[in-house]
Amino acid sequence: MVTKQIYVEYLISTPVNYTCTNLAEHLENTSHDAINDYLNRERHSARYLWELAEPLIENKEEACLIVDDSVLEKPYSKKIELVKRQWSGNAHRVVQGIGIVNLVYGDKEETYPIDFRVYAPEVDGKTKHEHFQEMVRQAYYEKGIKANTVLFDSWYASVENIKFIHRLGKTFITTLKENRCISLSPEQGYIDLEQIEWTQEQLRDGISIKLKEVPFRVQLFKVVATKGDIDWVITNRAPGSMNTSVVQKENQRRWAIEQLHRELKQLTGIEKCRCRKQRVQRNHFFCCYQAWFSLKVVSKKLKTTLYKVKQNLWSD
């Protein structure tokens, strides 16, 4: 009989092939259909992810919540449910795949996923922004998360999301796209970000600006990377409470979620399920998150990386 434990252990231990056929070949008296039936029968939802994460996190105000999405590419699988053409930030182009929006709890020590949503507007009618607000709201009101800061990129920096975080009484740190219009004063009106003339003091401490349709002012920082790239970072923290150096470090914490996306894809085979039914895909996703947690717990105990833990499964 196929169980979740067997399937998760398979995801942890298989090096390349994550298919039901391959698992069936390594189990006695078990067919491919039996594994597919198991995945089609169970209902492992994202709410169980919190049960895995809660014992591991130190719930504190200094931590942050990070929101971002990832596309699980399935270029040759047009008949798989949930697959649609969508933009991939990793590939920098439109790809065929399944979108997942992740919510991650992070502090200076560790990072853990605490919720995720499958982006399937044709199924539930929800946009990525609606998933964003739903997960953050549940994190604070149902899970009791204490983190004061929410980090997200320019894709989620919509007027509604910014106002939503502000109404929660939380701090947001996010980036703006270059074409976003801002106002320095009512007399000047709205201008492009690149039209701002910065003084040395403003480059160090930021400036107060007004965004269109946002009823409160925010602090804007011009963060210049080593290669010359510019990030336009905004926050609703009080003027003078942060400088550009601090904002840059806070904004860089957001990249922890990119590491999670890589580890899920490279170590758990979250992209590799070939089954067509969406229920099978959703159950596979959850089992991949559980496999990630298993690797994470061991890596923390051994003080090494998740990649080293998986690699050492086959070492002498």
PDB file of C-alpha atoms in Angstrom:
ATOM      1  CA  MET A   1       0.000   0.000   0.000  1.00  0.00           C
ATOM      2  CA  VAL A   2       1.343   3.415  -0.985  1.00  0.00           C
ATOM      3  CA  THR A   3       1.483   5.982   1.828  1.00  0.00           C
ATOM      4  CA  LYS A   4       2.592   9.582   2.110  1.00  0.00           C
ATOM      5  CA  GLN A   5       5.691   8.486   4.004  1.00  0.00           C
ATOM      6  CA  ILE A   6       6.726   6.158   1.176  1.00  0.00           C
ATOM      7  CA  TYR A   7       6.147   8.838  -1.453  1.00  0.00           C
ATOM      8  CA  VAL A   8       8.018  11.547   0.478  1.00  0.00           C
ATOM      9  CA  GLU A   9      10.934   9.200   1.164  1.00  0.00           C
ATOM     10  CA  TYR A  10      11.037   8.451  -2.555  1.00  0.00           C
ATOM     11  CA  LEU A  11      11.207  12.188  -3.378  1.00  0.00           C
ATOM     12  CA  ILE A  12      14.093  12.581  -0.931  1.00  0.00           C
ATOM     13  CA  SER A  13      16.076   9.589  -2.149  1.00  0.00           C
ATOM     14  CA  THR A  14      15.669   9.529  -5.933  1.00  0.00           C
ATOM     15  CA  PRO A  15      18.469  11.439  -7.684  1.00  0.00           C
ATOM     16  CA  VAL A  16      16.867  12.291 -11.032  1.00  0.00           C
ATOM     17  CA  ASN A  17      13.752  10.308 -11.944  1.00  0.00           C
ATOM     18  CA  TYR A  18      10.678  11.401  -9.945  1.00  0.00           C
ATOM     19  CA  THR A  19       8.001   9.543 -11.920  1.00  0.00           C
ATOM     20  CA  CYS A  20       5.393   7.122 -10.578  1.00  0.00           C
ATOM     21  CA  THR A  21       6.736   4.487 -12.963  1.00  0.00           C
ATOM     22  CA  ASN A  22      10.195   4.691 -11.446  1.00  0.00           C
ATOM     23  CA  LEU A  23       8.804   4.420  -7.910  1.00  0.00           C
ATOM     24  CA  ALA A  24       6.690   1.384  -8.892  1.00  0.00           C
ATOM     25  CA  GLU A  25       9.809  -0.344 -10.200  1.00  0.00           C
ATOM     26  CA  HIS A  26      11.380  -0.036  -6.741  1.00  0.00           C
ATOM     27  CA  LEU A  27       8.383  -1.306  -4.746  1.00  0.00           C
ATOM     28  CA  GLU A  28       7.264  -4.913  -4.540  1.00  0.00           C
ATOM     29  CA  ASN A  29       3.789  -5.735  -5.845  1.00  0.00           C
ATOM     30  CA  THR A  30       3.057  -2.054  -6.577  1.00  0.00           C
ATOM     31  CA  SER A  31       2.000  -0.759  -9.963  1.00  0.00           C
ATOM     32  CA  HIS A  32       2.180   2.676 -11.508  1.00  0.00           C
ATOM     33  CA  ASP A  33      -1.629   2.851 -11.288  1.00  0.00           C
ATOM     34  CA  ALA A  34      -1.574   2.205  -7.523  1.00  0.00           C
ATOM     35  CA  ILE A  35       0.742   5.201  -6.972  1.00  0.00           C
ATOM     36  CA  ASN A  36      -1.310   7.383  -9.280  1.00  0.00           C
ATOM     37  CA  ASP A  37      -4.508   6.312  -7.473  1.00  0.00           C
ATOM     38  CA  TYR A  38      -2.945   7.262  -4.132  1.00  0.00           C
ATOM     39  CA  LEU A  39      -2.023  10.729  -5.382  1.00  0.00           C
ATOM     40  CA  ASN A  40      -5.476  11.136  -6.910  1.00  0.00           C
ATOM     41  CA  ARG A  41      -7.253   9.992  -3.738  1.00  0.00           C
ATOM     42  CA  GLU A  42      -5.510  12.068  -1.053  1.00  0.00           C
ATOM     43  CA  ARG A  43      -6.134  15.763  -0.317  1.00  0.00           C
ATOM     44  CA  HIS A  44      -2.914  17.268   1.031  1.00  0.00           C
ATOM     45  CA  SER A  45      -3.592  21.009   1.144  1.00  0.00           C
ATOM     46  CA  ALA A  46      -1.371  23.991   1.917  1.00  0.00           C
ATOM     47  CA  ARG A  47      -2.877  24.447   5.380  1.00  0.00           C
ATOM     48  CA  TYR A  48      -0.913  21.403   6.577  1.00  0.00           C
ATOM     49  CA  LEU A  49       2.317  23.204   5.707  1.00  0.00           C
ATOM     50  CA  TRP A  50       1.966  25.285   8.867  1.00  0.00           C
ATOM     51  CA  GLU A  51       1.918  22.104  10.962  1.00  0.00           C
ATOM     52  CA  LEU A  52       5.380  21.314   9.600  1.00  0.00           C
ATOM     53  CA  ALA A  53       6.738  24.837  10.028  1.00  0.00           C
ATOM     54  CA  GLU A  54       5.284  25.918  13.389  1.00  0.00           C
ATOM     55  CA  PRO A  55       7.548  23.758  15.624  1.00  0.00           C
ATOM     56  CA  LEU A  56      10.639  24.965  13.751  1.00  0.00           C
ATOM     57  CA  ILE A  57      10.245  28.748  13.715  1.00  0.00           C
ATOM     58  CA  GLU A  58      10.987  31.262  16.439  1.00  0.00           C
ATOM     59  CA  ASN A  59       7.944  33.482  16.147  1.00  0.00           C
ATOM     60  CA  LYS A  60       9.300  36.973  16.777  1.00  0.00           C
ATOM     61  CA  GLU A  61       8.649  40.534  15.679  1.00  0.00           C
ATOM     62  CA  GLU A  62      12.134  41.022  14.206  1.00  0.00           C
ATOM     63  CA  ALA A  63      11.420  38.381  11.549  1.00  0.00           C
ATOM     64  CA  CYS A  64       9.822  39.032   8.155  1.00  0.00           C
ATOM     65  CA  LEU A  65       7.321  37.519   5.779  1.00  0.00           C
ATOM     66  CA  ILE A  66       8.387  37.170   2.141  1.00  0.00           C
ATOM     67  CA  VAL A  67       6.001  36.705  -0.780  1.00  0.00           C
ATOM     68  CA  ASP A  68       7.003  35.662  -4.283  1.00  0.00           C
ATOM     69  CA  ASP A  69       5.894  33.291  -6.997  1.00  0.00           C
ATOM     70  CA  SER A  70       7.606  30.621  -9.023  1.00  0.00           C
ATOM     71  CA  VAL A  71       6.710  28.868 -12.268  1.00  0.00           C
ATOM     72  CA  LEU A  72       7.115  25.094 -12.470  1.00  0.00           C
ATOM     73  CA  GLU A  73       8.013  24.675 -16.117  1.00  0.00           C
ATOM     74  CA  LYS A  74       6.330  21.875 -18.067  1.00  0.00           C
ATOM     75  CA  PRO A  75       7.261  22.646 -21.680  1.00  0.00           C
ATOM     76  CA  TYR A  76       6.108  19.314 -23.134  1.00  0.00           C
ATOM     77  CA  SER A  77       2.979  18.747 -21.059  1.00  0.00           C
ATOM     78  CA  LYS A  78       0.094  20.656 -22.600  1.00  0.00           C
ATOM     79  CA  LYS A  79      -2.479  18.097 -21.408  1.00  0.00           C
ATOM     80  CA  ILE A  80      -1.620  18.455 -17.715  1.00  0.00           C
ATOM     81  CA  GLU A  81      -4.313  20.342 -15.824  1.00  0.00           C
ATOM     82  CA  LEU A  82      -3.249  23.696 -14.284  1.00  0.00           C
ATOM     83  CA  VAL A  83      -0.576  24.170 -16.975  1.00  0.00           C
ATOM     84  CA  LYS A  84      -0.847  27.519 -18.741  1.00  0.00           C
ATOM     85  CA  ARG A  85       1.373  29.994 -20.529  1.00  0.00           C
ATOM     86  CA  GLN A  86       2.722  32.575 -18.075  1.00  0.00           C
ATOM     87  CA  TRP A  87       5.694  34.812 -17.447  1.00  0.00           C
ATOM     88  CA  SER A  88       8.687  33.248 -15.721  1.00  0.00           C
ATOM     89  CA  GLY A  89      11.076  35.590 -13.942  1.00  0.00           C
ATOM     90  CA  ASN A  90      13.681  32.839 -13.884  1.00  0.00           C
ATOM     91  CA  ALA A  91      13.540  32.249 -17.645  1.00  0.00           C
ATOM     92  CA  HIS A  92      12.775  35.916 -18.425  1.00  0.00           C
ATOM     93  CA  ARG A  93      10.125  34.885 -20.928  1.00  0.00           C
ATOM     94  CA  VAL A  94       6.665  33.348 -21.238  1.00  0.00           C
ATOM     95  CA  VAL A  95       6.761  29.608 -20.564  1.00  0.00           C
ATOM     96  CA  GLN A  96       4.393  26.669 -20.261  1.00  0.00           C
ATOM     97  CA  GLY A  97       3.984  25.748 -16.618  1.00  0.00           C
ATOM     98  CA  ILE A  98       2.165  25.872 -13.280  1.00  0.00           C
ATOM     99  CA  GLY A  99       2.449  28.978 -11.110  1.00  0.00           C
ATOM    100  CA  ILE A 100       2.832  28.792  -7.327  1.00  0.00           C
ATOM    101  CA  VAL A 101       2.733  31.758  -4.930  1.00  0.00           C
ATOM    102  CA  ASN A 102       4.795  31.140  -1.785  1.00  0.00           C
ATOM    103  CA  LEU A 103       4.714  32.769   1.647  1.00  0.00           C
ATOM    104  CA  VAL A 104       7.932  32.374   3.614  1.00  0.00           C
ATOM    105  CA  TYR A 105       8.796  33.190   7.223  1.00  0.00           C
ATOM    106  CA  GLY A 106      12.375  34.328   7.609  1.00  0.00           C
ATOM    107  CA  ASP A 107      14.651  35.595  10.346  1.00  0.00           C
ATOM    108  CA  LYS A 108      18.401  36.128  10.409  1.00  0.00           C
ATOM    109  CA  GLU A 109      18.976  32.425  11.056  1.00  0.00           C
ATOM    110  CA  GLU A 110      16.525  30.359   9.018  1.00  0.00           C
ATOM    111  CA  THR A 111      13.818  30.547   6.366  1.00  0.00           C
ATOM    112  CA  TYR A 112      10.729  28.330   6.201  1.00  0.00           C
ATOM    113  CA  PRO A 113       7.727  28.214   3.827  1.00  0.00           C
ATOM    114  CA  ILE A 114       4.495  28.541   5.812  1.00  0.00           C
ATOM    115  CA  ASP A 115       1.909  28.719   3.018  1.00  0.00           C
ATOM    116  CA  PHE A 116       1.540  28.404  -0.753  1.00  0.00           C
ATOM    117  CA  ARG A 117      -1.157  28.788  -3.387  1.00  0.00           C
ATOM    118  CA  VAL A 118      -1.432  27.319  -6.871  1.00  0.00           C
ATOM    119  CA  TYR A 119      -2.119  30.081  -9.389  1.00  0.00           C
ATOM    120  CA  ALA A 120      -5.115  28.723 -11.295  1.00  0.00           C
ATOM    121  CA  PRO A 121      -7.597  31.528 -12.093  1.00  0.00           C
ATOM    122  CA  GLU A 122      -9.587  29.200 -14.338  1.00  0.00           C
ATOM    123  CA  VAL A 123     -10.268  27.010 -11.253  1.00  0.00           C
ATOM    124  CA  ASP A 124     -10.766  29.453  -8.360  1.00  0.00           C
ATOM    125  CA  GLY A 125     -10.979  32.815 -10.155  1.00  0.00           C
ATOM    126  CA  LYS A 126      -8.240  34.323  -7.959  1.00  0.00           C
ATOM    127  CA  THR A 127      -5.373  36.545  -9.074  1.00  0.00           C
ATOM    128  CA  LYS A 128      -1.870  36.381  -7.636  1.00  0.00           C
ATOM    129  CA  HIS A 129      -2.619  39.587  -5.714  1.00  0.00           C
ATOM    130  CA  GLU A 130      -5.655  37.969  -4.099  1.00  0.00           C
ATOM    131  CA  HIS A 131      -3.537  34.972  -3.096  1.00  0.00           C
ATOM    132  CA  PHE A 132      -0.970  37.434  -1.704  1.00  0.00           C
ATOM    133  CA  GLN A 133      -3.505  39.150   0.562  1.00  0.00           C
ATOM    134  CA  GLU A 134      -5.211  35.910   1.587  1.00  0.00           C
ATOM    135  CA  MET A 135      -1.966  34.256   2.719  1.00  0.00           C
ATOM    136  CA  VAL A 136      -0.681  37.329   4.575  1.00  0.00           C
ATOM    137  CA  ARG A 137      -4.035  37.845   6.321  1.00  0.00           C
ATOM    138  CA  GLN A 138      -4.152  34.214   7.443  1.00  0.00           C
ATOM    139  CA  ALA A 139      -0.536  34.382   8.619  1.00  0.00           C
ATOM    140  CA  TYR A 140      -1.341  37.191  11.034  1.00  0.00           C
ATOM    141  CA  TYR A 141      -4.911  36.417  12.061  1.00  0.00           C
ATOM    142  CA  GLU A 142      -4.959  32.608  12.052  1.00  0.00           C
ATOM    143  CA  LYS A 143      -1.336  31.511  12.469  1.00  0.00           C
ATOM    144  CA  GLY A 144      -0.446  34.288  14.909  1.00  0.00           C
ATOM    145  CA  ILE A 145       2.728  35.344  13.112  1.00  0.00           C
ATOM    146  CA  LYS A 146       4.458  38.257  14.889  1.00  0.00           C
ATOM    147  CA  ALA A 147       6.827  39.382  12.102  1.00  0.00           C
ATOM    148  CA  ASN A 148       6.564  43.149  11.644  1.00  0.00           C
ATOM    149  CA  THR A 149       7.908  43.351   8.087  1.00  0.00           C
ATOM    150  CA  VAL A 150       6.544  42.075   4.773  1.00  0.00           C
ATOM    151  CA  LEU A 151       8.914  41.875   1.789  1.00  0.00           C
ATOM    152  CA  PHE A 152       7.846  41.533  -1.843  1.00  0.00           C
ATOM    153  CA  ASP A 153       9.034  42.590  -5.291  1.00  0.00           C
ATOM    154  CA  SER A 154       7.671  45.171  -7.721  1.00  0.00           C
ATOM    155  CA  TRP A 155       5.177  42.688  -9.223  1.00  0.00           C
ATOM    156  CA  TYR A 156       3.206  42.716  -5.966  1.00  0.00           C
ATOM    157  CA  ALA A 157       3.720  46.440  -5.235  1.00  0.00           C
ATOM    158  CA  SER A 158       0.216  47.341  -6.382  1.00  0.00           C
ATOM    159  CA  VAL A 159      -1.770  50.128  -4.734  1.00  0.00           C
ATOM    160  CA  GLU A 160      -4.149  47.630  -3.104  1.00  0.00           C
ATOM    161  CA  ASN A 161      -1.350  45.458  -1.690  1.00  0.00           C
ATOM    162  CA  ILE A 162       0.524  48.461  -0.318  1.00  0.00           C
ATOM    163  CA  LYS A 163      -2.608  49.818   1.372  1.00  0.00           C
ATOM    164  CA  PHE A 164      -3.468  46.329   2.640  1.00  0.00           C
ATOM    165  CA  ILE A 165      -0.135  45.880   4.453  1.00  0.00           C
ATOM    166  CA  HIS A 166      -0.343  49.433   5.843  1.00  0.00           C
ATOM    167  CA  ARG A 167      -3.852  48.793   7.218  1.00  0.00           C
ATOM    168  CA  LEU A 168      -2.533  45.705   9.000  1.00  0.00           C
ATOM    169  CA  GLY A 169      -0.154  47.985  10.881  1.00  0.00           C
ATOM    170  CA  LYS A 170       2.865  46.225   9.364  1.00  0.00           C
ATOM    171  CA  THR A 171       5.936  47.541   7.593  1.00  0.00           C
ATOM    172  CA  PHE A 172       6.394  46.807   3.907  1.00  0.00           C
ATOM    173  CA  ILE A 173       9.659  46.996   1.981  1.00  0.00           C
ATOM    174  CA  THR A 174       9.297  46.568  -1.756  1.00  0.00           C
ATOM    175  CA  THR A 175      10.606  47.838  -5.063  1.00  0.00           C
ATOM    176  CA  LEU A 176       9.025  49.975  -7.762  1.00  0.00           C
ATOM    177  CA  LYS A 177       9.222  49.567 -11.509  1.00  0.00           C
ATOM    178  CA  GLU A 178      11.002  52.335 -13.398  1.00  0.00           C
ATOM    179  CA  ASN A 179       7.791  53.605 -15.011  1.00  0.00           C
ATOM    180  CA  ARG A 180       6.022  54.204 -11.666  1.00  0.00           C
ATOM    181  CA  CYS A 181       4.948  57.841 -11.233  1.00  0.00           C
ATOM    182  CA  ILE A 182       5.602  59.597  -7.918  1.00  0.00           C
ATOM    183  CA  SER A 183       5.092  63.067  -6.471  1.00  0.00           C
ATOM    184  CA  LEU A 184       7.540  64.985  -4.308  1.00  0.00           C
ATOM    185  CA  SER A 185       5.088  67.827  -3.625  1.00  0.00           C
ATOM    186  CA  PRO A 186       1.530  68.814  -4.646  1.00  0.00           C
ATOM    187  CA  GLU A 187       2.869  71.771  -6.611  1.00  0.00           C
ATOM    188  CA  GLN A 188       5.255  69.659  -8.702  1.00  0.00           C
ATOM    189  CA  GLY A 189       2.727  66.976  -9.645  1.00  0.00           C
ATOM    190  CA  TYR A 190       3.642  63.446 -10.682  1.00  0.00           C
ATOM    191  CA  ILE A 191       6.970  62.649 -12.343  1.00  0.00           C
ATOM    192  CA  ASP A 192       8.942  59.553 -13.358  1.00  0.00           C
ATOM    193  CA  LEU A 193      11.424  58.075 -10.915  1.00  0.00           C
ATOM    194  CA  GLU A 194      14.347  58.891 -13.182  1.00  0.00           C
ATOM    195  CA  GLN A 195      13.442  62.599 -13.141  1.00  0.00           C
ATOM    196  CA  ILE A 196      14.292  62.975  -9.452  1.00  0.00           C
ATOM    197  CA  GLU A 197      17.414  65.022  -8.758  1.00  0.00           C
ATOM    198  CA  TRP A 198      19.117  63.482  -5.748  1.00  0.00           C
ATOM    199  CA  THR A 199      21.350  65.251  -3.253  1.00  0.00           C
ATOM    200  CA  GLN A 200      24.022  63.361  -1.317  1.00  0.00           C
ATOM    201  CA  GLU A 201      21.897  63.605   1.822  1.00  0.00           C
ATOM    202  CA  GLN A 202      18.864  62.162   0.025  1.00  0.00           C
ATOM    203  CA  LEU A 203      20.941  59.330  -1.418  1.00  0.00           C
ATOM    204  CA  ARG A 204      21.951  58.471   2.132  1.00  0.00           C
ATOM    205  CA  ASP A 205      18.630  58.963   3.955  1.00  0.00           C
ATOM    206  CA  GLY A 206      15.967  58.638   1.233  1.00  0.00           C
ATOM    207  CA  ILE A 207      13.140  61.045   0.395  1.00  0.00           C
ATOM    208  CA  SER A 208       9.442  61.246   1.211  1.00  0.00           C
ATOM    209  CA  ILE A 209       7.172  60.727  -1.807  1.00  0.00           C
ATOM    210  CA  LYS A 210       3.513  60.282  -2.699  1.00  0.00           C
ATOM    211  CA  LEU A 211       2.332  57.392  -4.876  1.00  0.00           C
ATOM    212  CA  LYS A 212      -0.761  57.692  -7.046  1.00  0.00           C
ATOM    213  CA  GLU A 213      -3.935  56.525  -5.255  1.00  0.00           C
ATOM    214  CA  VAL A 214      -2.013  55.795  -2.031  1.00  0.00           C
ATOM    215  CA  PRO A 215      -3.355  58.029   0.773  1.00  0.00           C
ATOM    216  CA  PHE A 216      -0.116  58.137   2.783  1.00  0.00           C
ATOM    217  CA  ARG A 217       3.462  59.104   1.987  1.00  0.00           C
ATOM    218  CA  VAL A 218       6.276  56.564   1.778  1.00  0.00           C
ATOM    219  CA  GLN A 219      10.049  56.724   1.917  1.00  0.00           C
ATOM    220  CA  LEU A 220      11.905  56.182  -1.359  1.00  0.00           C
ATOM    221  CA  PHE A 221      15.522  54.995  -1.553  1.00  0.00           C
ATOM    222  CA  LYS A 222      17.762  54.783  -4.596  1.00  0.00           C
ATOM    223  CA  VAL A 223      19.828  51.625  -4.120  1.00  0.00           C
ATOM    224  CA  VAL A 224      22.674  51.248  -6.607  1.00  0.00           C
ATOM    225  CA  ALA A 225      24.108  47.741  -7.009  1.00  0.00           C
ATOM    226  CA  THR A 226      27.798  47.014  -7.605  1.00  0.00           C
ATOM    227  CA  LYS A 227      27.137  46.460 -11.332  1.00  0.00           C
ATOM    228  CA  GLY A 228      25.317  49.769 -11.634  1.00  0.00           C
ATOM    229  CA  ASP A 229      21.760  48.387 -11.539  1.00  0.00           C
ATOM    230  CA  ILE A 230      19.287  50.557  -9.641  1.00  0.00           C
ATOM    231  CA  ASP A 231      16.566  49.369  -7.268  1.00  0.00           C
ATOM    232  CA  TRP A 232      13.878  51.880  -6.327  1.00  0.00           C
ATOM    233  CA  VAL A 233      12.967  50.715  -2.818  1.00  0.00           C
ATOM    234  CA  ILE A 234      10.015  52.079  -0.821  1.00  0.00           C
ATOM    235  CA  THR A 235       8.830  51.535   2.738  1.00  0.00           C
ATOM    236  CA  ASN A 236       6.132  52.920   5.007  1.00  0.00           C
ATOM    237  CA  ARG A 237       8.501  53.246   7.944  1.00  0.00           C
ATOM    238  CA  ALA A 238       8.759  56.722   9.483  1.00  0.00           C
ATOM    239  CA  PRO A 239      11.209  59.187   7.880  1.00  0.00           C
ATOM    240  CA  GLY A 240      14.625  58.988   9.527  1.00  0.00           C
ATOM    241  CA  SER A 241      14.092  55.472  10.884  1.00  0.00           C
ATOM    242  CA  MET A 242      16.133  53.866   8.090  1.00  0.00           C
ATOM    243  CA  ASN A 243      18.922  54.879   5.757  1.00  0.00           C
ATOM    244  CA  THR A 244      19.816  53.485   2.344  1.00  0.00           C
ATOM    245  CA  SER A 245      22.336  51.005   3.741  1.00  0.00           C
ATOM    246  CA  VAL A 246      19.786  49.509   6.149  1.00  0.00           C
ATOM    247  CA  VAL A 247      17.071  49.392   3.483  1.00  0.00           C
ATOM    248  CA  GLN A 248      19.414  47.590   1.096  1.00  0.00           C
ATOM    249  CA  LYS A 249      20.164  44.896   3.687  1.00  0.00           C
ATOM    250  CA  GLU A 250      16.470  44.490   4.511  1.00  0.00           C
ATOM    251  CA  ASN A 251      15.536  44.244   0.838  1.00  0.00           C
ATOM    252  CA  GLN A 252      18.232  41.607   0.245  1.00  0.00           C
ATOM    253  CA  ARG A 253      16.520  39.309   2.767  1.00  0.00           C
ATOM    254  CA  ARG A 254      13.899  38.790   0.076  1.00  0.00           C
ATOM    255  CA  TRP A 255      16.300  36.632  -1.941  1.00  0.00           C
ATOM    256  CA  ALA A 256      15.955  33.830   0.605  1.00  0.00           C
ATOM    257  CA  ILE A 257      12.736  32.836  -1.153  1.00  0.00           C
ATOM    258  CA  GLU A 258      14.647  32.394  -4.416  1.00  0.00           C
ATOM    259  CA  GLN A 259      16.860  29.868  -2.658  1.00  0.00           C
ATOM    260  CA  LEU A 260      13.726  28.000  -1.555  1.00  0.00           C
ATOM    261  CA  HIS A 261      12.480  27.899  -5.154  1.00  0.00           C
ATOM    262  CA  ARG A 262      15.802  26.448  -6.355  1.00  0.00           C
ATOM    263  CA  GLU A 263      15.913  23.820  -3.616  1.00  0.00           C
ATOM    264  CA  LEU A 264      12.340  22.687  -4.270  1.00  0.00           C
ATOM    265  CA  LYS A 265      13.068  22.278  -7.970  1.00  0.00           C
ATOM    266  CA  GLN A 266      16.524  20.728  -7.717  1.00  0.00           C
ATOM    267  CA  LEU A 267      16.128  18.523  -4.627  1.00  0.00           C
ATOM    268  CA  THR A 268      12.477  17.425  -4.475  1.00  0.00           C
ATOM    269  CA  GLY A 269      11.423  17.178  -8.128  1.00  0.00           C
ATOM    270  CA  ILE A 270       8.487  19.555  -7.700  1.00  0.00           C
ATOM    271  CA  GLU A 271       8.521  20.205 -11.472  1.00  0.00           C
ATOM    272  CA  LYS A 272       8.871  16.548 -12.460  1.00  0.00           C
ATOM    273  CA  CYS A 273       5.419  15.053 -11.873  1.00  0.00           C
ATOM    274  CA  ARG A 274       3.922  14.030 -15.244  1.00  0.00           C
ATOM    275  CA  CYS A 275       0.437  13.077 -14.031  1.00  0.00           C
ATOM    276  CA  ARG A 276      -2.385  14.951 -15.742  1.00  0.00           C
ATOM    277  CA  LYS A 277      -4.953  15.488 -12.982  1.00  0.00           C
ATOM    278  CA  GLN A 278      -4.710  18.679 -10.941  1.00  0.00           C
ATOM    279  CA  ARG A 279      -5.433  16.835  -7.680  1.00  0.00           C
ATOM    280  CA  VAL A 280      -2.410  14.616  -8.310  1.00  0.00           C
ATOM    281  CA  GLN A 281      -0.259  17.670  -9.053  1.00  0.00           C
ATOM    282  CA  ARG A 282      -1.415  19.456  -5.865  1.00  0.00           C
ATOM    283  CA  ASN A 283      -0.697  16.405  -3.699  1.00  0.00           C
ATOM    284  CA  HIS A 284       2.706  16.041  -5.340  1.00  0.00           C
ATOM    285  CA  PHE A 285       3.479  19.690  -4.537  1.00  0.00           C
ATOM    286  CA  PHE A 286       2.670  19.249  -0.864  1.00  0.00           C
ATOM    287  CA  CYS A 287       4.767  16.085  -0.621  1.00  0.00           C
ATOM    288  CA  CYS A 288       7.667  18.018  -2.171  1.00  0.00           C
ATOM    289  CA  TYR A 289       7.372  20.682   0.524  1.00  0.00           C
ATOM    290  CA  GLN A 290       7.389  17.950   3.167  1.00  0.00           C
ATOM    291  CA  ALA A 291      10.479  16.414   1.557  1.00  0.00           C
ATOM    292  CA  TRP A 292      12.115  19.859   1.695  1.00  0.00           C
ATOM    293  CA  PHE A 293      11.313  20.125   5.414  1.00  0.00           C
ATOM    294  CA  SER A 294      12.859  16.699   6.014  1.00  0.00           C
ATOM    295  CA  LEU A 295      16.074  17.765   4.293  1.00  0.00           C
ATOM    296  CA  LYS A 296      16.017  21.105   6.122  1.00  0.00           C
ATOM    297  CA  VAL A 297      15.753  19.537   9.578  1.00  0.00           C
ATOM    298  CA  VAL A 298      18.697  17.224   8.899  1.00  0.00           C
ATOM    299  CA  SER A 299      20.805  19.982   7.318  1.00  0.00           C
ATOM    300  CA  LYS A 300      20.262  22.201  10.362  1.00  0.00           C
ATOM    301  CA  LYS A 301      21.233  19.351  12.699  1.00  0.00           C
ATOM    302  CA  LEU A 302      24.389  18.575  10.713  1.00  0.00           C
ATOM    303  CA  LYS A 303      25.132  22.276  10.072  1.00  0.00           C
ATOM    304  CA  THR A 304      25.408  21.792   6.345  1.00  0.00           C
ATOM    305  CA  THR A 305      23.402  22.552   3.206  1.00  0.00           C
ATOM    306  CA  LEU A 306      20.359  20.735   1.872  1.00  0.00           C
ATOM    307  CA  TYR A 307      22.371  19.884  -1.245  1.00  0.00           C
ATOM    308  CA  LYS A 308      25.075  18.214   0.871  1.00  0.00           C
ATOM    309  CA  VAL A 309      22.480  16.222   2.795  1.00  0.00           C
ATOM    310  CA  LYS A 310      20.967  14.815  -0.383  1.00  0.00           C
ATOM    311  CA  GLN A 311      24.356  14.182  -1.948  1.00  0.00           C
ATOM    312  CA  ASN A 312      25.536  12.275   1.120  1.00  0.00           C
ATOM    313  CA  LEU A 313      22.614   9.843   0.817  1.00  0.00           C
ATOM    314  CA  TRP A 314      24.704   8.018  -1.813  1.00  0.00           C
ATOM    315  CA  SER A 315      28.149   8.471  -0.272  1.00  0.00           C
ATOM    316  CA  ASP A 316      30.076   5.577   1.227  1.00  0.00           C
TER     317      ASP A 316
END
